[in-house]
Tab-separated table of C-alpha atoms and ligand atoms in Angstrom:
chain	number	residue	atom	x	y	z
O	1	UNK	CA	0.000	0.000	0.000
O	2	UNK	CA	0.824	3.836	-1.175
O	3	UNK	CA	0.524	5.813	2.488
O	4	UNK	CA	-0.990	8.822	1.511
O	5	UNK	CA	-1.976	10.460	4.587
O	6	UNK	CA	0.694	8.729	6.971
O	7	UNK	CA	4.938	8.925	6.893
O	8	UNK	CA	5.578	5.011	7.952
O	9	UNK	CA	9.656	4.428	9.108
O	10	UNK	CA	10.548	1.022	9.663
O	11	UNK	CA	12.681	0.551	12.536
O	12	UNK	CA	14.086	-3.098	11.548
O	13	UNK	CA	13.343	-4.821	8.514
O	14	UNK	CA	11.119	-7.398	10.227
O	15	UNK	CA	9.599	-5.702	12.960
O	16	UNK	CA	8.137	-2.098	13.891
O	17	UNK	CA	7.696	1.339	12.614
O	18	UNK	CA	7.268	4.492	13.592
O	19	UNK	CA	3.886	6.581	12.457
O	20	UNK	CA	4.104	10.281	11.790
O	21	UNK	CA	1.412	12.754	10.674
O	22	UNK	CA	-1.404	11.629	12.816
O	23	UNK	CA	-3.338	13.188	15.489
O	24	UNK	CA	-4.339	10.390	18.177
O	25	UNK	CA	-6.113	13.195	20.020
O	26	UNK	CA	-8.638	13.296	17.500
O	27	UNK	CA	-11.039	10.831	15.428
O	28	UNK	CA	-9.122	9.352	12.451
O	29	UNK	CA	-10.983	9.668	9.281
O	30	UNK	CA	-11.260	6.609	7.012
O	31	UNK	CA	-8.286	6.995	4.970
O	32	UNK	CA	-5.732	7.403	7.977
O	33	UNK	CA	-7.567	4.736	10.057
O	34	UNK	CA	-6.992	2.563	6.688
O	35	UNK	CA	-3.401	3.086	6.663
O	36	UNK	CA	-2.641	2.263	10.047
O	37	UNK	CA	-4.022	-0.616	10.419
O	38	UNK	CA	-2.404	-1.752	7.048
O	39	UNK	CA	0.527	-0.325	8.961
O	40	UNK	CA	0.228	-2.450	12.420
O	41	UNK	CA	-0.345	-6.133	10.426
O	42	UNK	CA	2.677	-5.266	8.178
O	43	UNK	CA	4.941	-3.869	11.189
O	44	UNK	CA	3.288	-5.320	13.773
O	45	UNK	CA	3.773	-2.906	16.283
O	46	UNK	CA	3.811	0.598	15.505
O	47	UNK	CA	5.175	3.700	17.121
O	48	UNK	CA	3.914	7.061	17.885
O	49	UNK	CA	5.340	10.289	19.226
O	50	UNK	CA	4.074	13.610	21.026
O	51	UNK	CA	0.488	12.183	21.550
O	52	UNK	CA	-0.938	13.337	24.790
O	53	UNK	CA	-3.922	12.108	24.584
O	54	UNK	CA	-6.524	11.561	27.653
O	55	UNK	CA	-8.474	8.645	28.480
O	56	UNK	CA	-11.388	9.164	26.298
O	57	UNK	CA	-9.496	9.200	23.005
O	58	UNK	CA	-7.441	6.540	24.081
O	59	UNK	CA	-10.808	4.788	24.513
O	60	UNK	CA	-11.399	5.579	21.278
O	61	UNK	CA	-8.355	5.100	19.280
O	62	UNK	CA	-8.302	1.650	20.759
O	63	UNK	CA	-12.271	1.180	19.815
O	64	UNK	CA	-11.865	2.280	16.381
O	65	UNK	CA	-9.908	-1.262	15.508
O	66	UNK	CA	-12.306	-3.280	17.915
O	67	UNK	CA	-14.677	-3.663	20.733
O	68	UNK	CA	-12.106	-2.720	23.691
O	69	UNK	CA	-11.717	-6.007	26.250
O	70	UNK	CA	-11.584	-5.447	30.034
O	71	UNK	CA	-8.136	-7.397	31.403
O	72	UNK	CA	-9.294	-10.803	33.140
O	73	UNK	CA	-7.074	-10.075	35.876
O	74	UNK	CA	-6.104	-5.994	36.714
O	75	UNK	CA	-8.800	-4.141	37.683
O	76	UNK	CA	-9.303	-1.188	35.054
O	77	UNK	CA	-8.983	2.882	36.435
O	78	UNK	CA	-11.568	4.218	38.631
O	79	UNK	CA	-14.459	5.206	35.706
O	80	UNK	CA	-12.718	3.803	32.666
O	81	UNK	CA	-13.096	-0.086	33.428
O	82	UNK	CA	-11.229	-0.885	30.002
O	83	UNK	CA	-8.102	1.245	30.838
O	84	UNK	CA	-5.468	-0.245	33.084
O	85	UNK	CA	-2.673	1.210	34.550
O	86	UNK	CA	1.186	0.425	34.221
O	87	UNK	CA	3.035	1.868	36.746
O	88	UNK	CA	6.392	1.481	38.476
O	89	UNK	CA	7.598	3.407	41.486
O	90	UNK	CA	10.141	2.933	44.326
O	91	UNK	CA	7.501	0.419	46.146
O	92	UNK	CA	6.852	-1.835	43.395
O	93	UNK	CA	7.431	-5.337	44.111
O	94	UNK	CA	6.782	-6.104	40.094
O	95	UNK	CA	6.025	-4.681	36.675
O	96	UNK	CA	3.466	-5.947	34.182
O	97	UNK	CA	5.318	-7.789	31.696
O	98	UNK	CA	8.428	-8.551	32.984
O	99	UNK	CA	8.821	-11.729	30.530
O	100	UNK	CA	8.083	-12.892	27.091
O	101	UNK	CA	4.367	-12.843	26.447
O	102	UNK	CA	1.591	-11.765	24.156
O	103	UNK	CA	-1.335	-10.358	26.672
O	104	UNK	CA	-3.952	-12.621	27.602
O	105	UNK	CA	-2.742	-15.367	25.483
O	106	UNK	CA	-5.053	-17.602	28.289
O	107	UNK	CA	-8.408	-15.878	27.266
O	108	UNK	CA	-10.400	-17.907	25.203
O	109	UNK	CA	-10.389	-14.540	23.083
O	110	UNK	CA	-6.922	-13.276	23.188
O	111	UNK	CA	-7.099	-9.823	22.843
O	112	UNK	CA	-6.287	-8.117	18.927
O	113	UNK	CA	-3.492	-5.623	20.354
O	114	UNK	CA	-2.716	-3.473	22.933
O	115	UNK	CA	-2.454	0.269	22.668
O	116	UNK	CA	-0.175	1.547	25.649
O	117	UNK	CA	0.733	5.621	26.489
O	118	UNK	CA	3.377	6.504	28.712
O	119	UNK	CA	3.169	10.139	30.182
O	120	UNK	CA	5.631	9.539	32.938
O	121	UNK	CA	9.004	8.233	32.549
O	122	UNK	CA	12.594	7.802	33.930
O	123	UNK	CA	15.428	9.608	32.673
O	124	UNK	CA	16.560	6.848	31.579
O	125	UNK	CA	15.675	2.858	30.529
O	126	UNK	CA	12.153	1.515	30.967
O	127	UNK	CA	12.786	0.147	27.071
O	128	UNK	CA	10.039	-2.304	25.876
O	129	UNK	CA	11.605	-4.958	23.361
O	130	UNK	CA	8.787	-7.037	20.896
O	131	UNK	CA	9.484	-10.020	18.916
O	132	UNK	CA	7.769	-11.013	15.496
O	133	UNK	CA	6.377	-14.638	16.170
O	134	UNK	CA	5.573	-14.574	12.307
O	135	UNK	CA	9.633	-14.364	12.221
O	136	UNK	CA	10.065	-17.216	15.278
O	137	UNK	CA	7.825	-19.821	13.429
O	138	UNK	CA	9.655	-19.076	9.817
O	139	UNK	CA	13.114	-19.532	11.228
O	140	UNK	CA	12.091	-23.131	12.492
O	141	UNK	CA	13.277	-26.388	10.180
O	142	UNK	CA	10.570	-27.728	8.054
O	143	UNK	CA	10.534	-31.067	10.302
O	144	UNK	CA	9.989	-28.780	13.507
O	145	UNK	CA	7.405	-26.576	12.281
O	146	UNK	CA	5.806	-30.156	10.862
O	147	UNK	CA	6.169	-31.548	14.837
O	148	UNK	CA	4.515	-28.441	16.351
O	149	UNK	CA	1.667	-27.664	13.633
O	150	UNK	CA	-1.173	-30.426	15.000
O	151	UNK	CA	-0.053	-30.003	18.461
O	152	UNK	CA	-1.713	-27.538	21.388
O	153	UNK	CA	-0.745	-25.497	24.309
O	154	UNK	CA	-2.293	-24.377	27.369
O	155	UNK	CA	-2.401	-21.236	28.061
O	156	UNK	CA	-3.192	-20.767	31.929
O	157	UNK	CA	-3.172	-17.673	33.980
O	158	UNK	CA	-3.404	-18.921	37.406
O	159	UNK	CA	0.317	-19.645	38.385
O	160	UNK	CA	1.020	-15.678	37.234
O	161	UNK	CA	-1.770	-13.786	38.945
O	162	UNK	CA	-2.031	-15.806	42.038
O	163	UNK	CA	1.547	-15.487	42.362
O	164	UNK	CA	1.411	-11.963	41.877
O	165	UNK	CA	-1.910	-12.082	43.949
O	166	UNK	CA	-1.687	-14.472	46.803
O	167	UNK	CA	-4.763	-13.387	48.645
O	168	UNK	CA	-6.906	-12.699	45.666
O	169	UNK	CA	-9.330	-16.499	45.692
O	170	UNK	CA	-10.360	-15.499	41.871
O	171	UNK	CA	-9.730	-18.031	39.210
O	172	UNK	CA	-7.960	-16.584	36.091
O	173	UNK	CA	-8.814	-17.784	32.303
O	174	UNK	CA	-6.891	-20.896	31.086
O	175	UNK	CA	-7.611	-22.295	27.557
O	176	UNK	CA	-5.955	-24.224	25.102
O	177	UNK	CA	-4.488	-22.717	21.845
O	178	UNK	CA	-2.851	-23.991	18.585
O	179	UNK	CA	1.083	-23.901	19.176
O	180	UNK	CA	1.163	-22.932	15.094
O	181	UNK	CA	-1.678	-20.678	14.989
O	182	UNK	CA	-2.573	-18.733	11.587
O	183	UNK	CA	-3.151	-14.519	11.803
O	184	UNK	CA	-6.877	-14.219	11.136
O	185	UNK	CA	-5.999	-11.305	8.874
O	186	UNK	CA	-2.741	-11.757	7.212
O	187	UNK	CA	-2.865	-15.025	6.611
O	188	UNK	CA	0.430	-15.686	8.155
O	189	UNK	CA	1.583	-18.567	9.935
O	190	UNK	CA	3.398	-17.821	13.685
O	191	UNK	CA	4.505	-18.930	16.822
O	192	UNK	CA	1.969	-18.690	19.550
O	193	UNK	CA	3.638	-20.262	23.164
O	194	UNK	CA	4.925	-17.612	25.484
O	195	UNK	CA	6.610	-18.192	28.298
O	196	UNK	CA	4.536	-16.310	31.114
O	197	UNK	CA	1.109	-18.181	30.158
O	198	UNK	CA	1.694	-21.145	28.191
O	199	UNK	CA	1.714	-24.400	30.493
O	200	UNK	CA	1.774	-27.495	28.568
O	201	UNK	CA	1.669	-28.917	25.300
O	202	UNK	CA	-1.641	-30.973	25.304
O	203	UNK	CA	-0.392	-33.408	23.608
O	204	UNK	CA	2.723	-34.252	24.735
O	205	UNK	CA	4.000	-36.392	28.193
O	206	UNK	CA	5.240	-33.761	31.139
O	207	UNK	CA	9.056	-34.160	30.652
O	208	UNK	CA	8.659	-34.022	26.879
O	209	UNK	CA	6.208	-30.159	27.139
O	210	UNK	CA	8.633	-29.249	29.167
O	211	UNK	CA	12.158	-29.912	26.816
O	212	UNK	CA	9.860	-28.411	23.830
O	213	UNK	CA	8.857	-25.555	25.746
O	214	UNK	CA	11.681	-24.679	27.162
O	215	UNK	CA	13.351	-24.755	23.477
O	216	UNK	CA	10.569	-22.825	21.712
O	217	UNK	CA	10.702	-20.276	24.879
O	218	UNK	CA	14.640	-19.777	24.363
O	219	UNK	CA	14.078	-19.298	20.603
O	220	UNK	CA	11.760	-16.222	20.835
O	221	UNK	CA	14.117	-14.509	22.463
O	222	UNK	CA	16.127	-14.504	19.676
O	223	UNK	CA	17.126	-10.564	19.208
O	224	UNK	CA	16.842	-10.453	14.872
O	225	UNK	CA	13.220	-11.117	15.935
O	226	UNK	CA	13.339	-7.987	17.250
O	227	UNK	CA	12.693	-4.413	17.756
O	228	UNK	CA	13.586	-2.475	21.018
O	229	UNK	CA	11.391	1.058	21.807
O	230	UNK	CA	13.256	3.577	23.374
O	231	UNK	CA	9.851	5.670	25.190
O	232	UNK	CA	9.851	9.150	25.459
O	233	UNK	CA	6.698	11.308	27.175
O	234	UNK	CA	3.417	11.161	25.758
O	235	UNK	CA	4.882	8.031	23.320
O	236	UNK	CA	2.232	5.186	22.360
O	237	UNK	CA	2.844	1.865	21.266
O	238	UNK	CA	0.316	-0.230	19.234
O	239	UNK	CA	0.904	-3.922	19.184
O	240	UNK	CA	-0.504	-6.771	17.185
O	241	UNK	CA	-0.841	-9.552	20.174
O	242	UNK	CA	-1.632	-12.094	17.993
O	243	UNK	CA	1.624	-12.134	16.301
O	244	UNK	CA	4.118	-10.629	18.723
O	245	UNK	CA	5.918	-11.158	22.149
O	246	UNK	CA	6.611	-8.286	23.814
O	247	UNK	CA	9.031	-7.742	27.288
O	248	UNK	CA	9.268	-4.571	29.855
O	249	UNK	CA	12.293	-3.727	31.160
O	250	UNK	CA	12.655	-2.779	34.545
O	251	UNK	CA	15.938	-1.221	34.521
O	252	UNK	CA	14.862	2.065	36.462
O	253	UNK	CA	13.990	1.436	40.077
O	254	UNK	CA	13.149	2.867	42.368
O	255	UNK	CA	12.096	5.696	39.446
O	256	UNK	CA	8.593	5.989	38.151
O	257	UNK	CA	7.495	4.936	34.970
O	258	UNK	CA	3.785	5.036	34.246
O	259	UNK	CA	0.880	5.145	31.688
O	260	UNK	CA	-2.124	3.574	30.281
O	261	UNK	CA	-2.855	0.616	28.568
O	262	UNK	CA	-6.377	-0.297	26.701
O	263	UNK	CA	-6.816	-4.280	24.472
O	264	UNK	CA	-8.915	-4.451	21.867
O	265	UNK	CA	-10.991	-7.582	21.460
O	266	UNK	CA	-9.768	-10.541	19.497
O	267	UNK	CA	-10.923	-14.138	18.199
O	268	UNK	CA	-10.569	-17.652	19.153
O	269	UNK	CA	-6.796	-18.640	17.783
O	270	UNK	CA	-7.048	-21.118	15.126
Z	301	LIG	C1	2.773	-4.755	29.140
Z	301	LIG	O1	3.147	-5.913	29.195
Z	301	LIG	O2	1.732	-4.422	28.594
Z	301	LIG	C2	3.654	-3.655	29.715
Z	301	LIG	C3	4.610	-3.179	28.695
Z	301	LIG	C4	5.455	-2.038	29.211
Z	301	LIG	O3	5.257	-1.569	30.331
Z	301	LIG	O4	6.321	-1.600	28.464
């Protein structure tokens, strides 16, 4: 695609560009809204600078590519259920995504993408690296990809949140996914295990989920999957979840990093 209202500057030649000449603080028309979403399933996550936008047209950025999903485990800000908030400070004990995932991977839905605005931030560090899983699944051999394509994983969120919430007596969404799933949109063919959800392969005995796992979970980490985001103020990141990984530094403390994060809706992986 010609970008006609939109500059689009890859940052690798795999993974993640940067946007200029739009205004997130106001309704996109149809043209612009075409072009970036053309941009985020060819990039996969895309980049935006100098957008201070409030909560209502981060609602609405978010709910122009989708009905926007409340998280299944963080309670949302006080009158904006569908917003959650990412913050670090000197008393933080954690930081939300502090290893390889794609969000929600254990919905039954996992979300479309995340759109996530930082307006505080330390002076330095607080990077957020995301890997191409389209890129993961092509660099496997033919006979791997062959293993993993009937197989599938579950995806349970109960060991993270009750470790992170030991007095919370919820139960958190675990499902079962395809290990090869195929984007709903592109077409494409990717990786879809991540180490802070993904439990088991279904199919597989204990010992040998866990050796094939533990593989798969090294090779996303492979760095020419990747792109690393260097934030600055009022900077927004847009990520595909359904074929990315994505990991939060925490390089910072005890400084404060914070912002907002809304999901838009996705479908059932197949
Ligand atoms: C997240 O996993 O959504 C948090 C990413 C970040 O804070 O950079």
């Amino acid at each position: 695609m010609e970008y006609e209202t939109i500059e689009v500057r890859p940052m690798t030649r795999r993974i993640g560009a940067e946007i200029f000449g739009v205004d997130l603080t106001r309704p996109l028309g149809n043209q612009t809204y075409a072009e970036v979403r053309e941009a985020l399933l060819r990039h996969q996550v895309i980049f935006f600078r100098d957008q201070q936008i409030d909560h209502d047209a981060h609602k609405a950025f978010g709910a122009a590519f989708g009905p926007l999903a409340i998280h299944s485990a963080v309670k949302g800000i006080d009158g904006y259920p569908e917003i959650v908030a990412i913050h670090a400070d000197e008393n933080s004990k954690f930081v939300a995504g502090e290893d390889w995932h794609s969000d929600l991977s254990c919905n039954e839905e996992p979300p479309l993408g995340s759109i996530l605005y930082m307006h505080t931030l330390p002076s330095d560090g607080g990077d957020t690296l995301f890997a191409s899983m389209y890129d993961a699944y092509e660099a496997l051999s033919p006979a791997m990809k062959a293993f993993l394509d009937p197989l599938t994983a579950v995806h349970d969120a109960n060991p993270v949140y009750k470790a992170l919430f030991p007095d919370d007596p919820r139960t958190y969404p675990c499902n079962t996914h395809p290990v090869i799933r195929t984007h709903p949109e592109t077409g494409r063919k990717l990786l879809f295990v991540n180490s802070s959800y993904t439990t088991k392969i279904a199919e597989l005995e204990p010992g040998e989920s866990k050796a094939v796992l533990e593989y798969l979970f090294q090779h996303v980490k492979n760095p020419n999957f990747q792109v690393r985001f260097r934030w600055q103020k009022h900077s927004i990141a847009f990520w595909d979840n359904r074929c990315t990984q994505h990991f939060a530094t925490w390089d910072y403390f005890p400084d404060v990093r914070s912002g907002y994060r809304v999901t838009v809706a996705g479908d059932r992986p197949f």
